[in-house]
Coordinates of C-alpha atoms and ligand atoms in Angstrom, one line a residue:
M1277 CA 79.5 -23.4 -78.6
I1278 CA 77.1 -20.5 -78.1
S1279 CA 74.9 -21.6 -81.0
T1280 CA 74.3 -25.1 -79.6
R1281 CA 73.5 -23.6 -76.2
N1282 CA 71.3 -20.9 -77.4
P1283 CA 70.2 -21.5 -81.0
F1284 CA 67.2 -19.1 -81.0
K1285 CA 69.1 -16.1 -79.8
R1286 CA 71.9 -16.6 -82.4
T1287 CA 69.7 -15.5 -85.2
A1288 CA 67.4 -13.1 -83.5
M1289 CA 70.0 -11.3 -81.3
S1290 CA 73.4 -12.0 -82.7
V1291 CA 74.8 -8.8 -81.3
A1292 CA 73.5 -9.6 -77.8
I1293 CA 75.0 -13.1 -78.0
V1294 CA 78.5 -11.8 -78.8
A1295 CA 78.2 -9.4 -75.9
A1296 CA 76.9 -12.1 -73.6
A1297 CA 79.7 -14.5 -74.5
V1298 CA 82.3 -11.8 -73.8
V1299 CA 80.9 -10.9 -70.4
S1300 CA 80.0 -14.4 -69.3
G1301 CA 83.2 -16.2 -70.4
T1302 CA 84.8 -18.9 -68.3
A1303 CA 86.7 -16.5 -65.9
Y1304 CA 83.5 -15.1 -64.4
A1305 CA 83.7 -15.0 -60.6
G1306 CA 80.4 -14.8 -58.8
V1307 CA 79.5 -12.0 -56.3
T1308 CA 80.8 -12.8 -52.8
D1309 CA 80.0 -11.6 -49.3
K1310 CA 83.3 -9.8 -49.4
D1311 CA 82.3 -8.0 -52.6
I1312 CA 79.1 -6.9 -51.0
V1313 CA 80.6 -5.8 -47.7
Q1314 CA 83.3 -3.8 -49.6
D1315 CA 80.9 -2.4 -52.2
A1316 CA 81.1 1.2 -51.2
A1317 CA 84.9 1.1 -51.4
T1318 CA 85.1 -0.6 -54.9
P1319 CA 84.0 1.8 -57.6
G1320 CA 84.3 -0.8 -60.4
D1321 CA 81.0 -2.2 -59.5
V1322 CA 77.7 -1.6 -57.7
V1323 CA 76.6 -4.9 -56.1
S1324 CA 74.2 -3.8 -53.4
F1325 CA 71.2 -1.6 -52.9
G1326 CA 72.4 1.7 -51.3
M1327 CA 75.8 1.4 -53.1
G1328 CA 77.1 -0.3 -50.0
T1329 CA 74.9 -2.1 -47.4
Q1330 CA 75.3 0.9 -45.0
G1331 CA 73.2 2.8 -47.5
Q1332 CA 75.3 6.0 -47.8
R1333 CA 74.9 6.2 -51.6
F1334 CA 78.4 7.9 -51.7
S1335 CA 81.1 7.3 -54.3
A1336 CA 84.7 8.2 -54.0
L1337 CA 84.9 8.7 -57.8
D1338 CA 85.8 12.2 -58.8
Q1339 CA 86.4 12.2 -62.6
I1340 CA 82.9 13.7 -62.9
N1341 CA 83.2 16.7 -60.7
V1342 CA 82.0 20.3 -60.3
D1343 CA 84.3 21.4 -63.2
T1344 CA 83.9 18.5 -65.6
V1345 CA 80.2 17.7 -65.2
K1346 CA 79.3 20.2 -67.9
D1347 CA 80.7 17.6 -70.4
L1348 CA 78.4 14.8 -69.1
V1349 CA 76.5 13.3 -72.0
P1350 CA 74.4 10.2 -72.6
A1351 CA 76.3 7.0 -73.5
W1352 CA 73.1 5.0 -74.1
S1353 CA 69.5 4.5 -73.1
M1354 CA 67.3 1.4 -73.2
S1355 CA 63.5 1.2 -73.0
F1356 CA 61.8 -1.3 -70.8
G1357 CA 59.3 -1.5 -73.6
G1358 CA 55.8 -2.9 -73.8
E1359 CA 52.7 -1.3 -72.4
K1360 CA 53.9 -1.8 -68.9
Q1361 CA 55.2 1.7 -68.1
R1362 CA 54.2 3.3 -64.8
G1363 CA 56.4 3.9 -61.8
Q1364 CA 60.1 2.9 -62.2
E1365 CA 61.7 3.1 -58.8
S1366 CA 64.7 0.8 -59.4
Q1367 CA 68.3 1.2 -58.5
P1368 CA 70.5 -0.6 -61.1
L1369 CA 73.3 -3.0 -60.1
I1370 CA 76.5 -3.3 -62.2
H1371 CA 78.9 -6.2 -62.1
D1372 CA 81.3 -7.7 -64.6
G1373 CA 80.1 -5.7 -67.6
V1374 CA 76.4 -6.3 -67.0
M1375 CA 73.7 -4.1 -65.6
F1376 CA 70.8 -5.7 -63.8
V1377 CA 67.8 -3.5 -63.4
T1378 CA 64.2 -4.2 -62.4
A1379 CA 61.2 -2.5 -63.9
S1380 CA 57.5 -2.1 -63.1
Y1381 CA 55.3 -5.2 -63.1
S1382 CA 58.0 -7.4 -61.6
R1383 CA 60.4 -7.4 -64.6
L1384 CA 64.1 -7.7 -64.6
F1385 CA 66.6 -6.8 -67.4
A1386 CA 70.2 -7.7 -68.0
I1387 CA 72.0 -5.2 -70.2
D1388 CA 75.5 -5.1 -71.7
V1389 CA 76.7 -2.0 -69.8
K1390 CA 79.1 -1.0 -72.5
T1391 CA 76.7 -1.0 -75.4
G1392 CA 73.2 -0.8 -73.8
V1393 CA 72.2 -4.0 -75.6
K1394 CA 69.7 -6.1 -73.8
L1395 CA 71.1 -9.6 -72.9
W1396 CA 67.9 -11.1 -71.5
K1397 CA 64.7 -10.1 -69.8
Y1398 CA 62.7 -11.9 -67.1
E1399 CA 58.9 -11.1 -66.9
H1400 CA 57.3 -12.6 -63.8
R1401 CA 53.9 -14.1 -64.5
L1402 CA 51.6 -12.0 -62.2
P1403 CA 48.2 -13.3 -61.2
D1404 CA 45.1 -11.2 -61.4
G1405 CA 44.2 -9.7 -58.0
I1406 CA 47.6 -8.6 -56.7
M1407 CA 47.2 -5.7 -54.3
P1408 CA 50.2 -3.4 -54.3
C1409 CA 49.1 -0.3 -52.4
C1410 CA 51.3 2.2 -54.1
D1411 CA 51.8 1.3 -57.8
V1412 CA 53.4 -1.7 -59.5
V1413 CA 56.9 -0.7 -58.6
N1414 CA 60.1 -2.5 -57.8
R1415 CA 63.2 -0.9 -56.2
G1416 CA 65.9 -3.3 -57.3
A1417 CA 67.6 -6.7 -57.1
A1418 CA 70.4 -8.3 -55.1
L1419 CA 73.4 -10.1 -56.5
F1420 CA 75.0 -13.2 -54.9
D1421 CA 77.3 -15.7 -56.6
N1422 CA 75.8 -16.4 -60.0
L1423 CA 72.3 -15.2 -59.0
V1424 CA 70.2 -12.1 -59.4
I1425 CA 67.4 -12.1 -56.7
F1426 CA 64.4 -9.9 -56.5
G1427 CA 60.9 -9.7 -54.9
T1428 CA 57.7 -9.7 -56.9
L1429 CA 54.3 -8.0 -56.6
D1430 CA 52.7 -11.4 -55.8
A1431 CA 55.0 -11.7 -52.8
Q1432 CA 57.6 -14.2 -54.2
L1433 CA 61.3 -14.1 -54.1
V1434 CA 62.9 -15.2 -57.4
A1435 CA 66.5 -16.0 -58.1
L1436 CA 67.7 -16.0 -61.7
D1437 CA 70.9 -17.2 -63.3
R1438 CA 72.8 -14.1 -64.1
E1439 CA 73.9 -15.4 -67.5
T1440 CA 70.6 -16.8 -68.9
G1441 CA 67.9 -15.2 -66.8
K1442 CA 66.5 -18.7 -66.1
V1443 CA 64.8 -19.3 -62.7
V1444 CA 67.2 -21.1 -60.3
W1445 CA 64.9 -20.9 -57.3
K1446 CA 61.5 -19.3 -56.4
E1447 CA 59.9 -19.1 -53.0
K1448 CA 56.5 -17.9 -52.0
V1449 CA 56.9 -15.4 -49.2
D1450 CA 53.2 -15.0 -48.4
S1451 CA 49.7 -14.8 -49.9
Y1452 CA 49.0 -11.9 -52.3
K1453 CA 45.3 -12.6 -51.6
A1454 CA 45.9 -11.4 -48.0
G1455 CA 47.4 -8.2 -49.2
Y1456 CA 51.1 -9.2 -49.2
S1457 CA 53.4 -7.9 -52.0
M1458 CA 57.1 -7.1 -52.3
T1459 CA 58.6 -4.0 -53.8
A1460 CA 61.9 -3.4 -51.9
A1461 CA 65.3 -4.5 -53.1
P1462 CA 66.6 -7.4 -51.0
I1463 CA 70.1 -7.2 -49.5
I1464 CA 72.6 -9.9 -48.9
V1465 CA 74.1 -10.5 -45.4
K1466 CA 76.5 -13.4 -44.8
G1467 CA 75.2 -15.5 -47.7
M1468 CA 71.6 -14.9 -46.7
V1469 CA 69.1 -12.9 -48.7
I1470 CA 67.3 -10.5 -46.3
S1471 CA 63.8 -9.3 -47.3
G1472 CA 60.8 -7.5 -45.9
V1473 CA 57.1 -7.4 -46.9
S1474 CA 54.7 -4.8 -48.2
G1475 CA 51.0 -4.6 -47.3
G1476 CA 50.6 -2.4 -44.3
E1477 CA 47.3 -1.0 -45.6
F1478 CA 45.9 -4.5 -45.5
G1479 CA 46.7 -5.6 -42.0
V1480 CA 49.6 -7.9 -42.8
V1481 CA 52.2 -8.7 -40.2
G1482 CA 55.6 -7.0 -40.9
R1483 CA 58.7 -9.1 -40.6
I1484 CA 62.2 -9.6 -41.8
E1485 CA 63.2 -12.9 -43.3
A1486 CA 66.6 -14.5 -44.0
R1487 CA 67.0 -17.2 -46.6
D1488 CA 70.0 -19.1 -47.9
A1489 CA 70.8 -17.0 -51.0
K1490 CA 71.9 -20.0 -52.9
T1491 CA 68.8 -22.1 -52.3
G1492 CA 66.1 -19.9 -51.1
K1493 CA 65.6 -22.1 -48.0
M1494 CA 64.5 -20.2 -44.8
K1495 CA 67.1 -19.5 -42.1
W1496 CA 65.0 -17.3 -39.8
V1497 CA 62.0 -15.0 -39.6
R1498 CA 61.6 -12.1 -37.2
P1499 CA 58.1 -10.5 -37.0
V1500 CA 58.3 -6.8 -36.1
V1501 CA 54.8 -6.7 -34.5
E1502 CA 54.9 -7.3 -30.8
G1503 CA 53.5 -10.7 -29.7
H1504 CA 54.4 -12.7 -32.8
M1505 CA 56.8 -15.6 -32.5
G1506 CA 60.1 -15.7 -34.4
Y1507 CA 61.5 -18.9 -35.8
T1508 CA 64.8 -20.4 -37.0
F1509 CA 64.9 -23.2 -39.5
D1510 CA 67.3 -26.2 -39.8
D1511 CA 68.6 -27.5 -43.2
A1512 CA 65.7 -29.9 -43.5
G1513 CA 63.3 -26.9 -43.1
N1514 CA 62.0 -27.8 -39.6
K1515 CA 61.2 -24.6 -37.7
K1516 CA 62.0 -24.0 -34.1
D1517 CA 60.7 -21.3 -31.8
N1518 CA 63.1 -18.3 -31.5
G1519 CA 61.3 -16.2 -29.0
V1520 CA 58.4 -13.8 -29.2
S1521 CA 59.0 -10.3 -30.5
G1522 CA 58.5 -8.1 -27.4
T1523 CA 55.8 -9.0 -24.9
V1524 CA 52.2 -10.0 -25.9
N1525 CA 49.8 -7.1 -25.2
A1526 CA 52.4 -4.8 -23.6
T1527 CA 51.8 -2.0 -26.1
W1528 CA 48.8 -3.4 -28.0
P1529 CA 45.3 -4.0 -26.6
G1530 CA 43.3 -7.1 -27.3
D1531 CA 43.9 -9.0 -30.5
L1532 CA 44.8 -6.1 -32.8
W1533 CA 48.5 -7.1 -32.9
K1534 CA 47.5 -10.2 -34.9
T1535 CA 46.9 -8.0 -37.9
G1536 CA 49.2 -5.2 -36.7
G1537 CA 50.8 -4.0 -39.9
A1538 CA 54.3 -2.6 -39.5
A1539 CA 55.1 -3.6 -43.0
T1540 CA 58.9 -3.7 -43.7
W1541 CA 58.1 -2.5 -47.2
A1542 CA 61.4 -0.6 -47.9
G1543 CA 63.6 -3.4 -46.9
A1544 CA 66.7 -3.0 -44.7
T1545 CA 70.3 -1.8 -44.5
Y1546 CA 73.2 -3.7 -42.9
D1547 CA 76.2 -2.4 -41.0
P1548 CA 79.1 -4.9 -40.9
E1549 CA 80.9 -2.9 -38.1
T1550 CA 78.1 -3.6 -35.6
N1551 CA 76.8 -6.7 -37.4
L1552 CA 73.3 -5.3 -37.3
I1553 CA 70.5 -5.3 -39.9
F1554 CA 68.4 -2.1 -39.6
A1555 CA 64.8 -2.5 -40.8
G1556 CA 62.3 0.3 -41.0
T1557 CA 58.7 -0.6 -40.1
G1558 CA 55.5 0.9 -41.3
N1559 CA 52.3 2.1 -39.7
P1560 CA 50.4 0.1 -37.2
A1561 CA 47.1 -1.2 -38.6
P1562 CA 44.5 0.1 -38.9
W1563 CA 45.3 3.9 -39.3
N1564 CA 42.5 4.8 -36.8
S1565 CA 44.7 5.0 -33.7
H1566 CA 41.8 5.2 -31.3
L1567 CA 41.2 1.5 -31.8
R1568 CA 44.6 0.6 -30.5
P1569 CA 45.7 2.6 -27.4
G1570 CA 49.5 2.2 -26.6
D1571 CA 52.8 2.6 -28.5
N1572 CA 52.0 -0.4 -30.8
L1573 CA 55.6 -1.7 -31.0
F1574 CA 57.4 -2.2 -33.2
S1575 CA 55.5 -0.2 -35.8
S1576 CA 56.9 3.1 -37.2
S1577 CA 60.3 2.2 -35.8
T1578 CA 63.8 1.3 -36.8
V1579 CA 64.5 -2.3 -35.6
A1580 CA 68.0 -3.6 -35.3
I1581 CA 68.4 -7.4 -35.8
N1582 CA 71.4 -9.6 -35.3
P1583 CA 71.7 -11.6 -38.6
D1584 CA 73.4 -14.6 -36.7
T1585 CA 70.5 -15.0 -34.2
G1586 CA 67.4 -13.5 -35.9
K1587 CA 66.7 -11.6 -32.7
I1588 CA 65.9 -7.9 -32.1
V1589 CA 68.9 -6.2 -30.5
W1590 CA 67.3 -2.7 -30.1
H1591 CA 64.5 -0.6 -31.5
Y1592 CA 63.7 3.0 -31.7
Q1593 CA 60.2 4.1 -32.4
T1594 CA 60.0 7.4 -34.3
T1595 CA 56.2 7.7 -34.1
P1596 CA 54.8 6.0 -31.0
H1597 CA 51.1 5.3 -31.4
D1598 CA 51.2 6.5 -35.0
G1599 CA 47.8 7.9 -36.1
W1600 CA 48.9 9.6 -39.4
D1601 CA 50.3 6.7 -41.4
F1602 CA 53.8 8.1 -40.9
D1603 CA 55.3 4.6 -41.2
G1604 CA 58.9 4.5 -40.2
V1605 CA 60.2 2.6 -43.1
N1606 CA 62.8 5.2 -44.1
E1607 CA 66.3 3.8 -44.5
F1608 CA 68.7 4.0 -41.6
V1609 CA 72.1 5.0 -42.9
S1610 CA 75.2 4.3 -41.0
F1611 CA 77.8 7.0 -40.6
D1612 CA 80.5 8.4 -38.3
Y1613 CA 79.0 11.1 -36.1
T1614 CA 81.2 13.6 -34.4
D1615 CA 79.4 14.6 -31.2
P1616 CA 79.4 18.4 -31.2
K1617 CA 79.7 18.5 -27.3
T1618 CA 82.5 16.0 -26.7
G1619 CA 84.1 15.9 -30.1
K1620 CA 83.9 12.1 -29.8
V1621 CA 83.3 10.0 -33.0
I1622 CA 80.2 7.8 -32.5
K1623 CA 79.1 4.9 -34.7
A1624 CA 75.7 6.5 -35.6
G1625 CA 72.9 6.2 -38.1
G1626 CA 70.8 8.9 -39.7
K1627 CA 67.1 8.6 -40.7
A1628 CA 64.9 11.2 -42.4
D1629 CA 61.5 10.0 -41.2
R1630 CA 58.2 10.3 -42.9
N1631 CA 57.0 12.2 -39.8
G1632 CA 59.2 15.2 -40.7
F1633 CA 62.0 14.7 -38.2
F1634 CA 65.5 13.7 -38.9
F1635 CA 66.9 11.3 -36.3
V1636 CA 70.5 10.6 -35.4
L1637 CA 70.9 7.4 -33.3
D1638 CA 73.9 5.6 -31.7
R1639 CA 73.7 2.5 -34.0
T1640 CA 75.3 0.2 -31.4
N1641 CA 72.3 0.6 -29.0
G1642 CA 69.6 2.7 -30.6
K1643 CA 70.1 5.7 -28.2
L1644 CA 68.9 9.0 -29.6
L1645 CA 71.7 11.5 -30.2
N1646 CA 69.9 14.2 -32.1
A1647 CA 66.5 14.9 -33.7
F1648 CA 65.3 18.0 -35.7
P1649 CA 62.8 18.9 -38.4
F1650 CA 63.9 18.7 -42.0
V1651 CA 60.6 20.1 -43.3
N1652 CA 59.1 23.6 -42.6
K1653 CA 55.8 22.5 -41.1
I1654 CA 55.1 19.7 -38.6
T1655 CA 51.7 19.7 -36.8
W1656 CA 51.6 16.4 -34.9
A1657 CA 54.6 17.0 -32.5
D1658 CA 56.4 20.2 -31.4
S1659 CA 59.7 18.5 -31.0
I1660 CA 61.5 15.3 -30.0
N1661 CA 62.6 15.1 -26.3
L1662 CA 66.3 14.3 -26.5
E1663 CA 66.3 12.9 -23.0
T1664 CA 63.4 10.5 -23.3
G1665 CA 63.6 10.0 -27.0
R1666 CA 59.8 10.5 -27.3
P1667 CA 57.9 13.1 -29.3
N1668 CA 56.3 16.1 -27.6
Y1669 CA 52.8 15.6 -29.2
T1670 CA 51.0 18.8 -30.2
K1671 CA 47.6 19.1 -28.5
G1672 CA 44.8 18.5 -31.1
G1673 CA 47.2 17.2 -33.6
R1674 CA 45.7 13.7 -33.8
P1675 CA 42.6 13.1 -35.9
G1676 CA 39.5 12.6 -33.7
D1677 CA 37.8 9.5 -32.4
P1678 CA 34.8 8.6 -34.6
S1679 CA 33.1 6.9 -31.6
E1680 CA 32.9 10.4 -30.0
S1681 CA 31.1 11.9 -33.0
K1682 CA 27.3 12.3 -33.2
D1683 CA 26.6 9.4 -35.5
G1684 CA 29.8 7.5 -34.6
K1685 CA 30.9 7.4 -38.3
K1686 CA 33.4 10.2 -38.7
G1687 CA 35.8 11.7 -36.2
E1688 CA 37.0 15.3 -36.1
V1689 CA 38.9 16.3 -39.2
V1690 CA 42.4 17.6 -38.6
F1691 CA 44.8 19.3 -40.9
S1692 CA 48.1 17.6 -40.5
A1693 CA 51.6 18.1 -41.9
P1694 CA 53.5 16.3 -43.2
S1695 CA 50.9 14.4 -45.2
F1696 CA 51.0 10.7 -44.9
L1697 CA 53.1 10.5 -48.0
G1698 CA 55.7 12.0 -45.7
G1699 CA 58.4 14.6 -45.3
K1700 CA 60.3 11.9 -47.1
N1701 CA 59.0 8.7 -48.5
Q1702 CA 60.7 5.8 -50.4
Q1703 CA 63.2 8.3 -52.1
Q1704 CA 66.6 7.5 -50.5
I1705 CA 68.8 10.0 -48.8
A1706 CA 72.6 10.1 -49.3
Y1707 CA 75.5 10.9 -46.9
N1708 CA 78.7 12.6 -48.1
P1709 CA 81.6 12.2 -45.6
D1710 CA 83.5 15.0 -47.3
T1711 CA 80.8 17.6 -46.6
G1712 CA 79.4 15.9 -43.5
Y1713 CA 75.9 16.5 -44.9
F1714 CA 72.9 14.3 -45.5
Y1715 CA 71.0 15.0 -48.7
V1716 CA 67.3 14.6 -48.1
P1717 CA 64.7 14.7 -50.9
A1718 CA 62.0 16.3 -48.9
N1719 CA 58.4 17.3 -49.6
E1720 CA 56.2 20.1 -48.2
W1721 CA 52.6 19.0 -48.0
G1722 CA 49.8 18.4 -45.6
M1723 CA 46.5 16.6 -45.4
D1724 CA 43.0 16.7 -44.1
I1725 CA 42.7 13.4 -42.2
W1726 CA 39.8 11.9 -40.2
N1727 CA 39.1 8.5 -38.7
E1728 CA 36.2 6.1 -39.3
P1729 CA 35.2 2.8 -37.8
V1730 CA 36.8 -0.2 -39.4
S1731 CA 37.2 -3.9 -38.8
Y1732 CA 39.7 -6.3 -40.3
K1733 CA 38.7 -8.4 -43.4
K1734 CA 41.4 -10.5 -45.1
G1735 CA 42.5 -8.9 -48.3
A1736 CA 40.6 -5.7 -47.8
A1737 CA 42.0 -2.2 -47.1
Y1738 CA 42.3 -1.8 -43.4
L1739 CA 42.5 2.0 -42.7
G1740 CA 39.6 3.4 -40.8
A1741 CA 40.6 6.8 -42.1
G1742 CA 39.9 9.2 -44.9
F1743 CA 42.2 11.9 -46.2
T1744 CA 43.0 14.6 -48.8
I1745 CA 46.6 15.6 -49.5
K1746 CA 47.3 19.3 -50.2
P1747 CA 50.3 21.3 -51.1
L1748 CA 51.6 23.8 -48.6
H1749 CA 53.0 26.2 -51.1
E1750 CA 52.1 27.4 -54.6
E1751 CA 55.6 27.5 -55.9
Y1752 CA 57.0 24.1 -54.9
I1753 CA 56.4 20.8 -53.0
G1754 CA 59.8 19.1 -53.4
A1755 CA 63.0 20.4 -51.8
L1756 CA 66.3 18.7 -51.9
R1757 CA 68.0 19.7 -48.7
A1758 CA 71.5 19.5 -47.4
V1759 CA 71.2 18.7 -43.7
D1760 CA 73.9 18.9 -41.0
P1761 CA 73.3 16.0 -38.6
A1762 CA 75.2 17.8 -35.7
T1763 CA 73.6 21.2 -35.8
G1764 CA 70.2 20.2 -37.3
K1765 CA 70.6 23.1 -39.8
I1766 CA 69.4 23.0 -43.3
V1767 CA 72.5 24.3 -45.0
W1768 CA 71.0 24.7 -48.5
E1769 CA 67.9 23.7 -50.4
H1770 CA 66.9 23.3 -54.0
T1771 CA 63.2 23.5 -54.5
N1772 CA 61.1 21.7 -57.1
Y1773 CA 57.5 22.3 -58.3
A1774 CA 56.5 18.6 -58.2
P1775 CA 57.1 16.4 -55.1
L1776 CA 60.5 14.7 -55.1
W1777 CA 60.2 10.9 -55.4
G1778 CA 63.7 9.8 -56.5
G1779 CA 66.7 8.9 -54.4
V1780 CA 70.0 10.8 -54.2
L1781 CA 73.7 10.0 -55.1
T1782 CA 76.6 12.0 -53.8
T1783 CA 80.3 11.8 -54.8
R1784 CA 83.8 12.9 -54.0
G1785 CA 83.6 14.9 -57.2
G1786 CA 81.7 17.4 -55.0
L1787 CA 78.4 16.6 -56.6
T1788 CA 74.9 15.5 -55.5
F1789 CA 72.7 13.9 -58.2
F1790 CA 68.9 13.5 -58.0
G1791 CA 65.9 13.3 -60.4
T1792 CA 62.6 15.1 -60.6
P1793 CA 59.1 14.0 -61.7
E1794 CA 59.4 16.6 -64.4
G1795 CA 62.0 14.3 -66.0
Y1796 CA 65.3 16.0 -65.1
L1797 CA 68.4 14.3 -63.7
R1798 CA 70.2 17.2 -61.9
A1799 CA 73.7 17.6 -60.5
L1800 CA 74.2 20.2 -57.7
D1801 CA 77.4 21.4 -56.1
A1802 CA 77.3 19.3 -52.9
K1803 CA 78.7 22.2 -50.8
T1804 CA 76.5 25.1 -52.0
G1805 CA 73.5 23.5 -53.7
K1806 CA 74.2 25.4 -56.9
E1807 CA 72.9 23.6 -60.0
V1808 CA 75.8 22.7 -62.3
W1809 CA 74.2 20.2 -64.8
S1810 CA 70.8 18.8 -65.8
F1811 CA 69.4 16.4 -68.4
Q1812 CA 65.8 15.7 -69.5
T1813 CA 65.2 11.9 -69.5
G1814 CA 61.8 12.0 -71.1
S1815 CA 59.7 10.9 -68.2
G1816 CA 59.7 11.5 -64.4
V1817 CA 62.6 10.2 -62.3
V1818 CA 61.5 8.5 -59.2
A1819 CA 64.6 6.3 -58.7
P1820 CA 68.1 6.7 -57.2
P1821 CA 71.1 7.4 -59.6
V1822 CA 74.3 5.3 -59.2
T1823 CA 77.9 5.7 -60.4
W1824 CA 80.8 3.3 -61.2
E1825 CA 84.0 3.2 -63.1
M1826 CA 84.8 1.1 -66.2
D1827 CA 87.9 1.2 -68.4
G1828 CA 89.0 4.5 -67.0
D1829 CA 85.6 6.2 -67.4
Q1830 CA 83.2 7.2 -64.7
Y1831 CA 79.6 6.4 -65.5
I1832 CA 76.2 7.6 -64.0
A1833 CA 73.0 5.6 -64.5
V1834 CA 69.4 6.4 -63.6
V1835 CA 66.0 4.9 -64.4
S1836 CA 63.3 7.1 -65.7
G1837 CA 59.5 6.5 -65.5
W1838 CA 57.0 8.6 -63.6
G1839 CA 54.6 6.9 -61.2
G1840 CA 54.6 5.5 -57.6
A1841 CA 52.3 6.5 -54.8
V1842 CA 51.8 10.2 -55.6
P1843 CA 49.5 9.9 -58.7
L1844 CA 47.4 7.2 -56.8
W1845 CA 47.1 8.7 -53.3
G1846 CA 48.1 12.4 -53.8
G1847 CA 44.6 14.1 -53.8
E1848 CA 45.1 17.7 -54.8
V1849 CA 48.8 17.2 -55.4
A1850 CA 48.0 14.3 -57.8
R1851 CA 45.7 16.6 -59.7
R1852 CA 48.3 19.4 -59.7
V1853 CA 50.9 17.1 -61.4
N1854 CA 48.6 15.1 -63.7
F1855 CA 50.4 16.6 -66.7
L1856 CA 53.3 14.3 -66.1
E1857 CA 53.7 11.4 -68.5
Q1858 CA 54.7 7.8 -67.7
G1859 CA 57.7 6.0 -69.1
G1860 CA 60.2 3.2 -68.6
S1861 CA 63.8 3.4 -69.5
V1862 CA 67.3 3.4 -68.1
W1863 CA 69.9 6.1 -69.0
V1864 CA 73.7 5.9 -68.8
F1865 CA 76.0 8.9 -68.9
K1866 CA 79.7 9.6 -69.2
L1867 CA 82.0 12.5 -69.9
H1868 CA 82.4 13.6 -73.6
K1869 CA 86.2 13.7 -74.1
Ligands
CA838 CA1 81.4 -1.5 -55.5
CA839 CA1 51.6 2.9 -44.6

């Protein structure tokens, strides 16, 4: 039966075929909306980015705990192979005995999760001339029914058959020649695949799109730059106006909103309790803020969208009139917040923003509940006004206007912290309901930044700024911090020489796992921050670990492979960490018994 279906593989990869037959079988049930909504509560699988669409990255498993973690050992490792190493930022998914993990250069692997044997690999054919700003990364796939769906560096969405790796549908999202690309993991909401776009450094227009996950056909699109029309689509593909986002020219002057950026490059989270999709939006384009007076909605914000209507329900802008490329793409993580004044439990969300402040919002309406720094040095704002929800800007914190300089070519240079790579960047936070803490992989760095004249040219960098990133301390840049959302206190921190660029996992076992560019996967006591375990993976870890249970054993997995934005954009920091080696592999661990 297998041999007629797959004659080539029978000889070349007989072991894999046996494994594939066992896992595929006839009893396989596809991933459902219910599986996805319940993902966080079902430790037998990981079927969504964020280990649950709310994005908490918390597991109730406790077999691996503060006492037993010393016996955690590798079960297997698999190389992504080839010459295509570079940044590996992917979160693996695990379902029905198979791991699905993406790799650099738009690759996707299916692996027998018991043995580590590769079942199949998909290598997307990338054209010359793709323009990913920040390395050839991918952060993961989405599962729905029998499909594995991911975005590619040439701005396509590809759905593969989970069993064979064959393309079932493929949709062009936008033109890579105009600077669009895709690096985020899509999420599934009500049978729709929800995706964003990368390209904020090229003057793209950020948006969230919803497609029928089974067919790839468009359901709705919602631009997140004020002035652009949203659309819904019928089954025949006819599009219908669905209202303009915001009001044309209310917070943008002239025509700049037409190439306004606000790239949704880190994707979105979804909260089934409020039925809202939360998308982070990137910097307004260009970086030179003197060209675009106003708040420039909905850039550098969290935008809440109703998946049934494709309309914006609320927004909260973390950096109005962003002049530092602070973006606002950082994930918005739903959690129950106990108001310290009233003791009332509020449906809230937490976000560690690139601009250095941690924000707690009421996730039903976007109202600010708390905001506090999670890094040591912030130069652009003194604080966030809890009444108005707006920053108290620091005088002289904004890089100068080049048109006020002598030759009109370079504005006043300002030293700014955090650097534009952020107090936190793509590396995902985690929330542990047992401790009540968020775990934030933070970085302490600043930048010299200045503005220059610039005009939009399709497919060209659209910054109008120059910069040099610098460390703030000799001893460390990275700091994993346990943050109390109610008090705003940093409860403990674990510092790291290189900048942290990998996400966090936290568990009922009282542990917090994270990786370092130096190659270590580390486990800390979630309460105290004390290091209780580490393992050297052979290359830098810039991806989030996951955990699941299989046949009575708890497993941990993480991808290893140094890269991402730091070596490309990091200035003095990039030089400081240029001893780090690239790689590309996935590691799986369990307790030695
Ligand atoms: Ca699950
Ligand atoms: Ca940006």
